[in-house]
Coordinates of C-alpha atoms in Angstrom, one line a residue:
Chain A
M1 CA -23.8 -4.1 -45.2
R2 CA -22.2 -0.8 -45.9
E3 CA -23.8 0.5 -42.3
F4 CA -21.5 -2.3 -40.8
I5 CA -17.9 -1.3 -42.7
V6 CA -18.6 2.1 -41.8
A7 CA -18.9 1.8 -37.8
E8 CA -15.8 -0.6 -37.9
I9 CA -13.6 2.3 -39.5
K10 CA -15.2 4.7 -36.5
N11 CA -13.7 2.6 -33.6
Y12 CA -9.5 2.7 -33.3
T13 CA -7.3 1.6 -30.6
M14 CA -5.4 4.7 -29.4
N15 CA -2.6 4.7 -26.8
F16 CA -2.0 6.7 -24.2
G17 CA 1.3 7.3 -21.9
P18 CA 3.7 5.7 -20.6
Q19 CA 5.0 9.5 -20.9
H20 CA 2.0 11.9 -20.7
P21 CA 1.9 14.2 -18.6
A22 CA -1.6 13.2 -16.8
A23 CA -0.9 9.4 -16.3
H24 CA 0.7 10.1 -12.7
G25 CA 3.8 8.3 -13.4
V26 CA 4.5 5.6 -15.9
L27 CA 0.8 4.3 -17.2
R28 CA 0.4 3.1 -20.1
L29 CA -3.6 2.7 -21.4
V30 CA -4.6 1.2 -24.9
L31 CA -7.9 3.0 -25.2
E32 CA -10.8 1.5 -27.9
M33 CA -12.9 4.5 -28.8
D34 CA -15.6 5.1 -30.8
G35 CA -15.8 8.7 -31.8
E36 CA -14.5 10.6 -28.9
V37 CA -16.4 7.8 -26.4
I38 CA -14.4 5.3 -24.8
Q39 CA -15.2 1.8 -24.8
R40 CA -12.6 -0.5 -23.2
V41 CA -9.5 1.0 -21.3
D42 CA -6.7 -1.7 -21.2
P43 CA -4.0 -0.4 -18.6
H44 CA -0.4 -1.8 -19.3
I45 CA 1.3 -1.6 -15.8
G46 CA 4.7 -2.6 -14.6
L47 CA 6.9 -0.1 -16.0
L48 CA 7.7 0.7 -12.5
H49 CA 8.4 -2.9 -11.1
R50 CA 10.8 -3.0 -9.2
A51 CA 10.3 -6.5 -7.3
T52 CA 9.8 -5.3 -4.0
E53 CA 8.8 -8.1 -2.3
K54 CA 11.4 -10.1 -4.0
L55 CA 14.7 -8.3 -2.7
A56 CA 12.7 -7.7 0.7
E57 CA 13.1 -11.7 0.7
N58 CA 17.1 -11.2 0.2
R59 CA 17.5 -8.9 2.9
T60 CA 17.0 -8.6 7.1
Y61 CA 13.5 -7.3 8.1
L62 CA 15.0 -3.8 9.0
Q63 CA 16.5 -3.7 6.1
S64 CA 13.5 -3.6 4.0
V65 CA 11.8 -0.4 6.2
P66 CA 13.6 2.1 3.3
Y67 CA 12.1 0.0 0.5
M68 CA 8.5 0.8 1.8
D69 CA 9.1 4.6 1.7
R70 CA 9.6 4.1 -1.7
L71 CA 6.3 2.2 -2.6
D72 CA 4.2 4.8 -2.8
Y73 CA 6.2 7.7 -2.8
V74 CA 3.8 11.1 -1.7
S75 CA 3.1 9.2 1.9
M76 CA 6.3 7.6 2.7
M77 CA 5.5 7.3 6.4
M78 CA 2.2 5.2 6.2
N79 CA 3.9 2.4 4.0
E80 CA 6.3 2.1 7.1
H81 CA 3.8 2.0 9.2
A82 CA 1.9 -0.7 7.7
Y83 CA 5.0 -2.6 7.9
V84 CA 6.2 -2.5 10.8
M85 CA 3.2 -3.5 12.4
T86 CA 2.8 -6.6 10.3
I87 CA 6.7 -6.9 12.2
E88 CA 5.7 -5.9 15.8
K89 CA 2.3 -8.5 15.1
L90 CA 4.8 -11.2 14.5
L91 CA 6.9 -10.3 17.3
K92 CA 4.1 -9.9 19.6
I93 CA 6.1 -6.6 21.4
N94 CA 4.5 -3.6 22.7
V95 CA 5.5 0.2 21.2
P96 CA 5.5 2.5 24.0
I97 CA 2.7 4.5 23.9
R98 CA 3.9 7.5 22.7
A99 CA 5.5 6.7 20.0
Q100 CA 2.2 5.2 18.9
Y101 CA 1.2 9.1 19.5
I102 CA 3.6 10.5 17.0
R103 CA 2.9 7.5 14.6
V104 CA -0.5 8.5 14.6
M105 CA 0.5 12.5 14.4
F106 CA 3.0 11.5 11.0
D107 CA 0.1 9.5 9.5
E108 CA -1.8 12.4 9.7
I109 CA 0.9 14.6 8.5
T110 CA 1.1 12.4 6.0
R111 CA -2.2 12.0 4.8
I112 CA -2.0 16.1 4.5
L113 CA 1.2 15.7 2.0
N114 CA -0.5 13.2 -0.2
H115 CA -4.2 14.7 -0.5
L116 CA -2.4 18.1 -1.3
L117 CA -0.2 16.1 -4.1
W118 CA -3.9 14.8 -5.3
L119 CA -5.4 18.2 -5.0
G120 CA -3.0 19.8 -6.9
A121 CA -2.0 17.0 -9.9
H122 CA -5.9 16.4 -10.3
A123 CA -6.8 19.9 -10.6
L124 CA -4.1 20.7 -12.9
D125 CA -5.5 17.6 -15.1
V126 CA -9.0 19.4 -15.4
G127 CA -6.8 22.2 -15.6
A128 CA -6.5 24.8 -12.8
M129 CA -3.2 25.6 -12.5
T130 CA -3.3 27.4 -9.2
V131 CA -4.0 24.9 -6.6
F132 CA -1.4 23.1 -7.4
L133 CA 1.1 26.0 -6.4
Y134 CA -0.7 26.9 -3.6
A135 CA -0.8 22.9 -2.4
F136 CA 3.1 22.8 -2.5
R137 CA 3.5 25.8 -0.4
E138 CA 1.9 23.9 2.5
R139 CA 3.6 20.7 1.2
E140 CA 6.9 22.3 2.1
D141 CA 6.3 23.0 5.3
L142 CA 5.0 19.3 6.1
F143 CA 8.8 18.1 4.4
D144 CA 10.5 20.5 6.8
C145 CA 8.9 18.2 9.7
Y146 CA 9.8 15.3 8.2
E147 CA 13.6 16.2 7.7
A148 CA 13.1 17.6 11.1
V149 CA 12.8 14.0 12.8
S150 CA 14.1 12.0 10.1
G151 CA 16.9 13.9 8.1
A152 CA 15.5 13.2 5.3
R153 CA 12.4 15.5 3.0
M154 CA 10.7 12.1 1.5
H155 CA 12.1 9.2 2.0
A156 CA 12.6 9.3 6.1
A157 CA 12.8 5.3 7.5
Y158 CA 11.1 6.8 10.7
Y159 CA 9.5 3.9 11.9
R160 CA 11.1 1.3 13.1
P161 CA 9.7 -2.3 14.2
G162 CA 9.6 -1.6 18.0
G163 CA 8.8 2.4 18.1
V164 CA 10.0 5.1 16.0
Y165 CA 13.8 6.5 15.7
R166 CA 14.1 9.0 17.9
D167 CA 11.8 11.7 19.6
L168 CA 10.9 14.5 18.2
P169 CA 14.1 17.1 18.6
T170 CA 13.1 19.7 20.6
K171 CA 14.7 22.6 18.1
M172 CA 13.5 23.3 14.5
P173 CA 16.0 23.8 11.9
Q174 CA 16.2 26.9 11.1
F175 CA 17.3 29.6 7.7
E176 CA 20.8 30.5 7.1
A177 CA 21.4 33.7 5.8
S178 CA 23.0 33.5 2.0
K179 CA 23.8 35.6 -0.7
T180 CA 20.5 35.8 -2.1
K181 CA 18.6 36.2 1.4
S182 CA 18.6 39.0 3.3
A183 CA 18.7 39.0 7.5
S184 CA 15.5 40.3 7.5
E185 CA 14.1 37.9 5.2
I186 CA 15.6 34.9 7.0
K187 CA 14.3 36.6 10.3
K188 CA 11.0 36.4 8.4
L189 CA 11.3 33.0 7.2
N190 CA 12.2 31.8 10.2
K191 CA 9.7 33.1 12.9
N192 CA 7.7 30.2 13.3
R193 CA 10.7 28.1 13.7
T194 CA 12.2 29.5 16.8
G195 CA 10.7 26.7 19.1
S196 CA 10.3 22.7 18.8
L197 CA 9.1 20.8 16.6
L198 CA 5.6 20.3 18.0
D199 CA 5.2 24.3 18.1
F200 CA 6.1 24.6 14.2
I201 CA 3.5 21.7 13.3
E202 CA 0.9 23.3 16.1
D203 CA 1.9 26.5 13.7
F204 CA 0.8 24.5 10.6
S205 CA -2.3 23.4 12.1
N206 CA -3.4 26.5 13.1
R207 CA -2.8 27.9 9.8
F208 CA -4.1 25.0 7.8
P209 CA -7.7 25.0 8.2
A210 CA -7.8 28.7 6.8
N211 CA -6.1 27.1 3.7
V212 CA -8.4 24.1 2.7
D213 CA -10.6 27.6 2.5
E214 CA -8.4 28.8 0.2
Y215 CA -8.6 25.8 -1.8
E216 CA -12.0 25.1 -1.9
T217 CA -12.5 29.1 -3.2
L218 CA -10.9 28.5 -6.3
L219 CA -12.9 24.7 -6.7
T220 CA -16.0 23.9 -4.7
D221 CA -17.8 26.3 -6.4
N222 CA -16.2 26.4 -9.9
R223 CA -18.4 25.9 -12.7
I224 CA -15.9 24.1 -15.2
W225 CA -14.4 22.2 -12.4
K226 CA -18.3 20.9 -11.4
Q227 CA -18.6 20.7 -15.4
R228 CA -15.7 18.2 -15.6
T229 CA -16.1 16.3 -12.1
V230 CA -19.7 16.3 -11.3
G231 CA -21.4 12.7 -12.6
I232 CA -18.2 11.3 -13.6
G233 CA -16.6 7.8 -12.9
V234 CA -20.1 7.5 -10.5
V235 CA -19.4 4.0 -8.7
D236 CA -22.6 2.7 -6.8
P237 CA -21.5 1.2 -2.9
D238 CA -22.3 -2.4 -4.2
R239 CA -19.7 -2.5 -7.1
A240 CA -17.5 0.1 -5.1
I241 CA -16.7 -3.1 -1.9
A242 CA -17.3 -5.5 -5.1
L243 CA -14.0 -4.0 -6.9
G244 CA -12.3 -3.9 -3.8
L245 CA -11.9 -0.4 -3.8
T246 CA -11.1 1.1 -0.5
G247 CA -10.4 4.5 1.3
P248 CA -11.8 7.5 -0.4
M249 CA -12.6 6.0 -3.1
L250 CA -14.8 3.6 -1.3
R251 CA -16.1 6.6 1.4
G252 CA -16.7 8.6 -1.7
S253 CA -19.8 6.2 -2.7
G254 CA -21.3 6.8 0.6
V255 CA -19.9 3.5 2.2
E256 CA -18.7 4.4 5.7
W257 CA -16.1 2.4 6.3
D258 CA -12.2 3.9 7.6
L259 CA -10.0 1.4 9.2
R260 CA -9.3 3.9 12.1
K261 CA -12.8 3.9 13.4
K262 CA -13.3 0.2 12.4
Q263 CA -10.0 -1.6 13.5
P264 CA -8.3 0.7 15.5
Y265 CA -4.5 0.6 15.5
E266 CA -1.9 2.1 17.8
T267 CA -4.3 5.4 19.3
Y268 CA -6.4 6.2 17.2
N269 CA -9.7 5.2 18.9
E270 CA -8.7 7.7 21.4
F271 CA -8.9 10.6 19.1
N272 CA -11.7 12.7 18.0
F273 CA -12.4 12.8 14.2
K274 CA -14.9 12.4 12.2
I275 CA -15.4 10.2 9.1
P276 CA -16.4 12.2 5.7
I277 CA -18.4 10.2 3.4
G278 CA -19.9 10.8 -0.3
K279 CA -23.1 10.3 -2.0
E280 CA -22.8 10.3 -6.0
G281 CA -20.0 8.3 -5.7
D282 CA -18.5 10.4 -8.8
C283 CA -15.1 12.3 -8.9
Y284 CA -16.8 15.9 -7.2
D285 CA -18.1 13.3 -3.9
R286 CA -14.3 11.8 -3.5
Y287 CA -13.0 15.6 -4.2
L288 CA -14.9 16.8 -1.2
V289 CA -14.3 13.8 0.8
R290 CA -11.1 14.2 0.6
M291 CA -10.9 17.6 1.6
E292 CA -12.8 17.1 4.4
E293 CA -10.7 14.6 5.6
M294 CA -7.9 16.9 5.5
R295 CA -9.5 18.9 8.0
E296 CA -10.4 15.8 10.4
S297 CA -6.5 15.3 9.9
N298 CA -5.6 18.6 11.2
K299 CA -8.1 17.9 14.3
I300 CA -6.0 15.0 14.8
I301 CA -2.5 16.3 14.4
K302 CA -3.9 19.2 17.0
Q303 CA -5.0 16.4 19.8
C304 CA -1.5 14.6 19.3
I305 CA 0.0 18.2 20.0
D306 CA -1.4 18.7 23.4
W307 CA -0.9 14.8 24.2
L308 CA 2.6 14.7 23.1
R309 CA 3.7 18.3 25.1
T310 CA 2.3 16.6 28.3
N311 CA 3.3 13.1 28.5
P312 CA 6.9 12.5 27.8
G313 CA 8.6 8.7 27.9
P314 CA 10.6 6.5 25.7
V315 CA 9.5 6.4 22.0
I316 CA 11.0 2.7 20.9
S317 CA 10.7 -0.8 22.8
S318 CA 13.2 -1.5 25.5
D319 CA 13.4 -4.9 24.1
N320 CA 17.5 -4.8 22.3
K321 CA 16.8 -8.1 20.6
V322 CA 14.6 -5.4 18.1
T323 CA 15.7 -2.5 19.2
P324 CA 19.0 -1.4 19.0
P325 CA 20.9 0.1 22.1
S326 CA 21.6 4.0 22.7
R327 CA 25.1 4.7 21.5
T328 CA 26.2 5.5 25.0
E329 CA 25.1 2.0 26.6
M330 CA 26.4 0.6 23.2
K331 CA 29.9 2.2 24.2
E332 CA 30.1 1.2 27.6
D333 CA 27.9 -2.2 28.2
M334 CA 29.6 -5.0 26.5
E335 CA 25.9 -6.9 26.0
S336 CA 24.5 -3.9 24.7
M337 CA 27.6 -3.7 22.2
I338 CA 26.5 -7.4 21.2
H339 CA 23.2 -6.6 20.9
H340 CA 23.9 -3.9 18.9
F341 CA 26.1 -5.8 16.7
K342 CA 23.8 -8.7 16.1
L343 CA 20.5 -6.5 15.0
F344 CA 23.0 -4.5 12.5
T345 CA 24.6 -7.6 10.9
E346 CA 22.3 -10.8 11.6
G347 CA 19.1 -9.0 12.1
F348 CA 16.5 -10.2 14.5
H349 CA 14.5 -13.4 13.5
I350 CA 10.8 -13.7 13.6
P351 CA 9.2 -16.7 14.9
K352 CA 7.5 -19.1 12.2
G353 CA 4.5 -17.8 11.4
E354 CA 2.0 -15.4 9.6
A355 CA 0.5 -12.1 9.8
Y356 CA -1.4 -9.6 7.9
A357 CA -1.6 -5.9 9.2
A358 CA -3.3 -3.2 7.7
V359 CA -3.1 0.9 7.5
E360 CA -5.5 3.3 6.7
H361 CA -4.0 4.8 4.0
P362 CA -4.5 8.1 2.3
K363 CA -5.6 6.0 -1.1
G364 CA -7.1 3.2 0.6
E365 CA -6.4 0.4 2.8
F366 CA -2.2 -0.5 2.7
G367 CA -1.3 -4.0 4.1
T368 CA 1.4 -6.2 4.1
Y369 CA 1.3 -9.7 4.6
I370 CA 4.4 -11.7 5.9
I371 CA 5.5 -15.4 6.3
S372 CA 8.1 -16.0 8.6
D373 CA 10.1 -19.3 8.6
G374 CA 12.1 -18.3 12.0
A375 CA 14.9 -16.9 9.9
N376 CA 15.9 -12.8 10.0
K377 CA 14.5 -12.7 6.2
P378 CA 10.9 -12.3 5.2
Y379 CA 9.8 -16.3 3.8
R380 CA 7.4 -14.0 1.9
L381 CA 6.4 -10.3 1.5
K382 CA 3.0 -9.5 0.0
I383 CA 2.0 -5.7 -0.1
R384 CA -1.6 -5.0 -0.5
A385 CA -1.2 -1.4 -2.5
P386 CA -4.6 0.2 -2.4
G387 CA -4.0 1.3 -5.8
F388 CA -3.9 -1.6 -7.8
P389 CA -7.5 -3.0 -7.6
H390 CA -8.6 1.1 -7.9
L391 CA -6.7 0.8 -11.1
A392 CA -8.1 -2.5 -12.1
A393 CA -11.4 -0.9 -12.0
I394 CA -10.7 2.1 -14.7
N395 CA -12.3 0.3 -17.5
E396 CA -15.5 0.2 -15.6
M397 CA -15.4 3.8 -14.6
T398 CA -14.4 4.9 -17.7
K399 CA -16.8 3.5 -20.2
G400 CA -18.8 5.7 -22.2
H401 CA -17.4 8.5 -21.0
M402 CA -15.7 10.8 -23.3
L403 CA -11.5 10.8 -23.6
S404 CA -11.1 14.2 -21.4
D405 CA -12.8 12.3 -18.4
L406 CA -10.3 9.9 -18.4
V407 CA -7.9 12.3 -17.3
A408 CA -10.6 13.5 -14.5
I409 CA -10.7 9.7 -13.5
I410 CA -6.9 9.2 -13.2
G411 CA -6.8 12.2 -10.9
T412 CA -10.1 10.8 -8.4
Q413 CA -8.1 7.6 -8.3
D414 CA -5.0 9.0 -6.8
I415 CA -2.5 7.0 -8.8
V416 CA 0.6 6.2 -8.0
F417 CA 2.9 3.7 -9.5
G418 CA 5.5 3.4 -7.3
E419 CA 2.8 0.8 -4.8
I420 CA 0.8 -0.3 -7.9
D421 CA 3.4 -2.0 -9.6
R422 CA 5.7 -2.3 -6.4
Chain B
M1 CA -12.4 -9.9 20.1
S2 CA -10.8 -13.3 20.8
Q3 CA -14.6 -14.5 21.8
D4 CA -16.0 -13.1 18.2
I5 CA -12.7 -15.3 16.7
K6 CA -13.8 -18.1 18.2
K7 CA -17.3 -17.8 17.6
Q8 CA -16.2 -17.1 13.8
T9 CA -14.1 -20.3 14.1
Q10 CA -17.1 -21.9 15.4
N11 CA -19.7 -20.9 12.3
L12 CA -17.2 -21.8 9.8
K13 CA -16.3 -25.4 11.3
S14 CA -20.2 -25.9 11.6
F15 CA -20.8 -24.7 7.9
F16 CA -18.1 -26.3 6.2
K17 CA -17.8 -29.7 8.4
K18 CA -15.0 -31.7 6.7
K19 CA -14.3 -29.3 3.9
I20 CA -12.0 -27.7 5.2
L21 CA -8.5 -29.5 5.5
S22 CA -7.5 -27.1 8.5
I23 CA -7.6 -24.4 10.1
T24 CA -6.0 -21.9 12.3
N25 CA -5.7 -18.9 14.7
E26 CA -2.9 -17.0 15.0
K27 CA -2.6 -13.9 16.6
S28 CA -6.6 -13.3 16.3
E29 CA -6.3 -14.1 12.4
I30 CA -8.2 -17.1 11.2
T31 CA -6.5 -18.8 8.6
V32 CA -8.8 -21.4 6.2
T33 CA -7.9 -24.4 3.6
F34 CA -9.9 -25.6 1.6
D35 CA -8.7 -28.2 -1.4
Q36 CA -8.6 -27.7 -5.0
K37 CA -12.0 -29.2 -5.6
N38 CA -14.0 -27.0 -2.6
I39 CA -12.3 -23.9 -3.1
I40 CA -15.0 -22.2 -5.4
P41 CA -18.3 -23.3 -3.5
A42 CA -16.9 -22.3 -0.3
L43 CA -15.2 -18.9 -1.7
K44 CA -18.9 -18.2 -3.0
S45 CA -20.5 -18.8 0.3
L46 CA -18.2 -16.9 2.5
R47 CA -19.6 -13.8 0.3
D48 CA -23.1 -15.0 0.1
K49 CA -24.0 -16.4 3.3
P50 CA -25.1 -13.4 5.9
E51 CA -22.4 -15.2 8.8
F52 CA -19.8 -14.5 6.7
N53 CA -20.7 -11.9 4.4
F54 CA -16.7 -11.7 3.0
K55 CA -18.1 -9.1 -0.2
Q56 CA -14.7 -7.9 -0.3
L57 CA -11.7 -9.4 -1.8
I58 CA -8.6 -7.6 -0.2
D59 CA -6.0 -9.6 -1.3
L60 CA -5.1 -12.3 -3.1
C61 CA -1.3 -13.7 -3.5
G62 CA 1.1 -16.6 -4.7
V63 CA 3.2 -18.3 -2.7
D64 CA 6.0 -20.5 -3.2
Y65 CA 6.6 -23.0 -0.5
Q66 CA 9.9 -24.9 -2.0
E67 CA 12.7 -24.1 0.7
Y68 CA 10.0 -23.4 3.5
K69 CA 11.7 -25.4 6.0
F70 CA 8.2 -26.8 7.4
A71 CA 6.4 -28.4 4.8
A72 CA 3.4 -26.7 4.4
L73 CA 0.5 -29.2 3.4
D74 CA 1.8 -32.4 2.3
G75 CA 5.1 -30.6 1.0
K76 CA 3.1 -29.2 -2.1
R77 CA 4.5 -26.0 -3.5
F78 CA 2.1 -23.5 -5.0
C79 CA -0.4 -21.9 -2.9
V80 CA -2.6 -19.0 -3.4
V81 CA -3.6 -17.1 -0.4
Y82 CA -7.0 -15.1 -0.4
H83 CA -7.7 -12.1 2.0
L84 CA -11.3 -11.2 2.8
L85 CA -12.8 -8.9 4.6
S86 CA -16.4 -8.6 5.8
L87 CA -17.4 -4.9 6.0
K88 CA -21.1 -5.6 7.5
N89 CA -19.5 -8.2 10.2
N90 CA -15.7 -6.1 10.4
T91 CA -14.0 -9.3 10.5
R92 CA -11.3 -11.0 8.1
L93 CA -10.5 -14.4 6.8
R94 CA -7.8 -15.8 5.2
V95 CA -8.1 -18.3 3.0
K96 CA -5.4 -21.2 1.4
V97 CA -5.7 -23.5 -1.5
F98 CA -2.8 -25.4 -2.5
A99 CA -2.0 -26.8 -6.1
D100 CA -2.1 -30.4 -6.5
D101 CA 0.8 -30.2 -9.3
D102 CA 4.3 -28.6 -8.3
E103 CA 5.0 -29.0 -12.4
F104 CA 2.1 -26.9 -13.7
P105 CA 0.6 -25.7 -11.3
L106 CA -3.6 -25.3 -11.6
F107 CA -6.3 -23.3 -9.8
P108 CA -10.0 -22.6 -10.4
T109 CA -10.3 -18.7 -11.1
S110 CA -12.3 -16.7 -8.4
T111 CA -12.6 -13.6 -10.9
T112 CA -16.7 -14.8 -11.1
I113 CA -17.0 -14.1 -7.2
W114 CA -15.0 -10.9 -7.2
P115 CA -14.3 -9.0 -10.3
N116 CA -11.1 -7.6 -8.9
A117 CA -9.5 -10.9 -8.8
D118 CA -8.9 -10.3 -12.1
W119 CA -5.6 -8.5 -11.9
Y120 CA -5.0 -10.4 -8.8
E121 CA -4.4 -13.7 -10.7
R122 CA -3.0 -11.9 -13.3
E123 CA -0.6 -10.7 -11.4
A124 CA 0.0 -14.1 -8.9
F125 CA 0.1 -16.0 -13.1
D126 CA 3.0 -13.2 -14.1
L127 CA 5.4 -13.6 -11.1
F128 CA 4.5 -17.4 -9.8
G129 CA 3.1 -19.2 -13.2
L130 CA 0.2 -20.3 -11.6
M131 CA -2.6 -21.4 -14.0
F132 CA -6.0 -20.4 -13.3
V133 CA -8.9 -21.9 -15.1
D134 CA -11.1 -20.5 -16.7
H135 CA -9.6 -16.8 -16.2
P136 CA -11.3 -14.4 -19.1
D137 CA -7.8 -12.7 -19.4
L138 CA -4.7 -14.4 -18.2
R139 CA -1.7 -12.3 -19.7
R140 CA 1.1 -11.3 -17.9
L141 CA 0.8 -7.8 -16.0
L142 CA 3.9 -6.7 -14.0
T143 CA 6.9 -7.9 -16.3
D144 CA 7.9 -7.0 -19.5
Y145 CA 6.7 -7.9 -22.3
G146 CA 8.2 -11.0 -23.9
F147 CA 9.5 -11.8 -20.4
V148 CA 10.3 -15.5 -19.9
G149 CA 10.1 -17.4 -16.9
H150 CA 8.0 -16.3 -13.2
P151 CA 10.2 -14.3 -11.2
F152 CA 8.9 -14.8 -8.0
R153 CA 9.4 -18.6 -7.9
K154 CA 12.2 -19.1 -5.6
D155 CA 14.5 -21.1 -8.2
F156 CA 14.8 -17.8 -9.8
P157 CA 17.9 -15.8 -9.3
M158 CA 17.3 -12.0 -7.7
I159 CA 19.5 -10.7 -10.2
G160 CA 17.5 -12.0 -12.8
K161 CA 18.2 -14.1 -16.2
V162 CA 18.9 -11.3 -18.6
E163 CA 19.6 -7.9 -19.0
V164 CA 19.5 -5.1 -21.6
R165 CA 21.7 -3.0 -23.7
Y166 CA 22.0 -0.9 -26.4
D167 CA 23.7 -2.3 -29.4
P168 CA 25.3 0.7 -31.4
T169 CA 26.6 -1.7 -34.7
L170 CA 23.1 -3.3 -34.3
K171 CA 21.5 -0.2 -33.5
R172 CA 18.6 -1.5 -31.2
V173 CA 18.4 -2.8 -27.7
I174 CA 19.3 -6.7 -26.7
Y175 CA 19.0 -8.8 -24.4
E176 CA 22.3 -10.9 -23.1
P177 CA 22.6 -13.3 -20.3
V178 CA 23.3 -11.4 -16.7
S179 CA 26.9 -9.9 -16.3
I180 CA 27.0 -9.5 -12.7
E181 CA 27.3 -12.0 -9.9
E182 CA 24.7 -12.2 -7.0
R183 CA 25.9 -10.8 -4.2
N184 CA 24.3 -11.5 -0.5
N185 CA 25.9 -9.6 2.1
V186 CA 23.7 -11.5 5.4
P187 CA 23.1 -14.9 4.8
R188 CA 19.7 -16.0 5.5
L189 CA 19.8 -18.0 8.8
I190 CA 17.2 -19.6 11.0
R191 CA 17.3 -20.3 14.7
D192 CA 15.0 -23.1 16.6
E193 CA 14.8 -21.0 19.4
G194 CA 12.7 -18.3 17.3
I195 CA 13.3 -15.3 18.1
H196 CA 16.9 -14.4 17.9
R197 CA 18.2 -14.4 21.6
G198 CA 22.0 -13.5 21.2

């Protein structure tokens, strides 16, 4: 009887977050602990709930595109991609081939962007500071690509139903001299910005494999890193499928599943790339999978650059019932004027029906499900966020682990609250 | 692809026969509707039978058909939509089930079939007020602690019902009825000719 009482005192409840630096945003966990061993994790989410799906029901289809950027705010364009793909499916419109290549290229840029943030944050959580700084150095270049093409560093709203907003710029924006930077310094900064955006991305993709090697020298054989990740948060393949894990979380467990290969969308079946998979299903394997994915993404980017250099063409569908006419056309042609006015006031209508389209998001399967009743606004929009089932699985993944391993598991799940809470 | 869809439809029809209320094929996506009493055994066989093999529940969401212009299924209001994925067969399937009672929508839980249905059902309960019978832990998930109502229902205003502010005299955060007015710049329009022409 006495023993029982002692055991009861040993178990206690602890609150983790919502303002914890390792909580990746606004995650609140209620932990049931036995000493330092986790017995149960109860995530309290919704602190970033903005009801994106409800808001979208009250806006035209086009007005909701920027909301998609703000879902998973570290892989912005991929969210837009799933959304515009669903609309294109419902409208049965064709996307010009050049736009498809641009989308693939920016999808892969986004994947690298996401994995770099994940890598930096994960390493930082586990105790390695330098990786974060290295990762952000490369992220900066990719943000410049975003900015050059859309005008915004993060929330691009670049993908539109029917294509992309505009063609790639032929001139990369350059740094200008200022009080704090001398002319020679500016010249050095502008060295790889003298050509077009494609030249800049090519320069990046030539540099990037060496950068990944650099990150790997810091972590892959690092004893502390291995002690913190090997054998932590193991998920076996069958369980990973049952828990609804997708993306690197599933591939880390050794399940070969990638929508880019299995259900190719856009022009993914024309690229030469491999799907890395793990073996053990622990945090270390998922780390290796994501590192390899960055290298594969870089290969896809290179292939896109080669294609885009030699194949000019339209980047957005010419169906003016869905896409706006050009500014010059709009000013000269009466019908174009009407199209423009109607598109930006009333918006386009989608025939009655429903569709689901998904992309291989850096975190897993990101899909949108739209039910339309023929109006200019969706009747119901459901966003399938990959992080949602991942976080739901955290209880199972952390059971029996130490408190410090929880942080490694949150890191490996690549949690972003914008998409989980929506 | 279309061949696969045909075969899949045939498989579904021959296996479930009269249990299927409706089966549609739209844009290479199959939608099957079951009724309440058949849904759980049907989902179980969709997961376990090798010809279906839907081991993964991709998504589960609630839908409120209250304002839908085209009566959904005998004008029933609430619906749960399952999106299933079979990794082995590389197929997808959408399954729908409608609640019999609009006032108190009851659904059987699918947590015993796919463990990740747990949170999805909590979400549907939170946002639509759908009750999942035998769910192990049906708490609110996304909305605030102590939130009243189900915000994604069509009769719930977009601006919400309450707002919070800090009251300096009471020295705490208080809830008040909303003071803002709902603003709608673009009216919702349904055109009969489908895609908007002109």
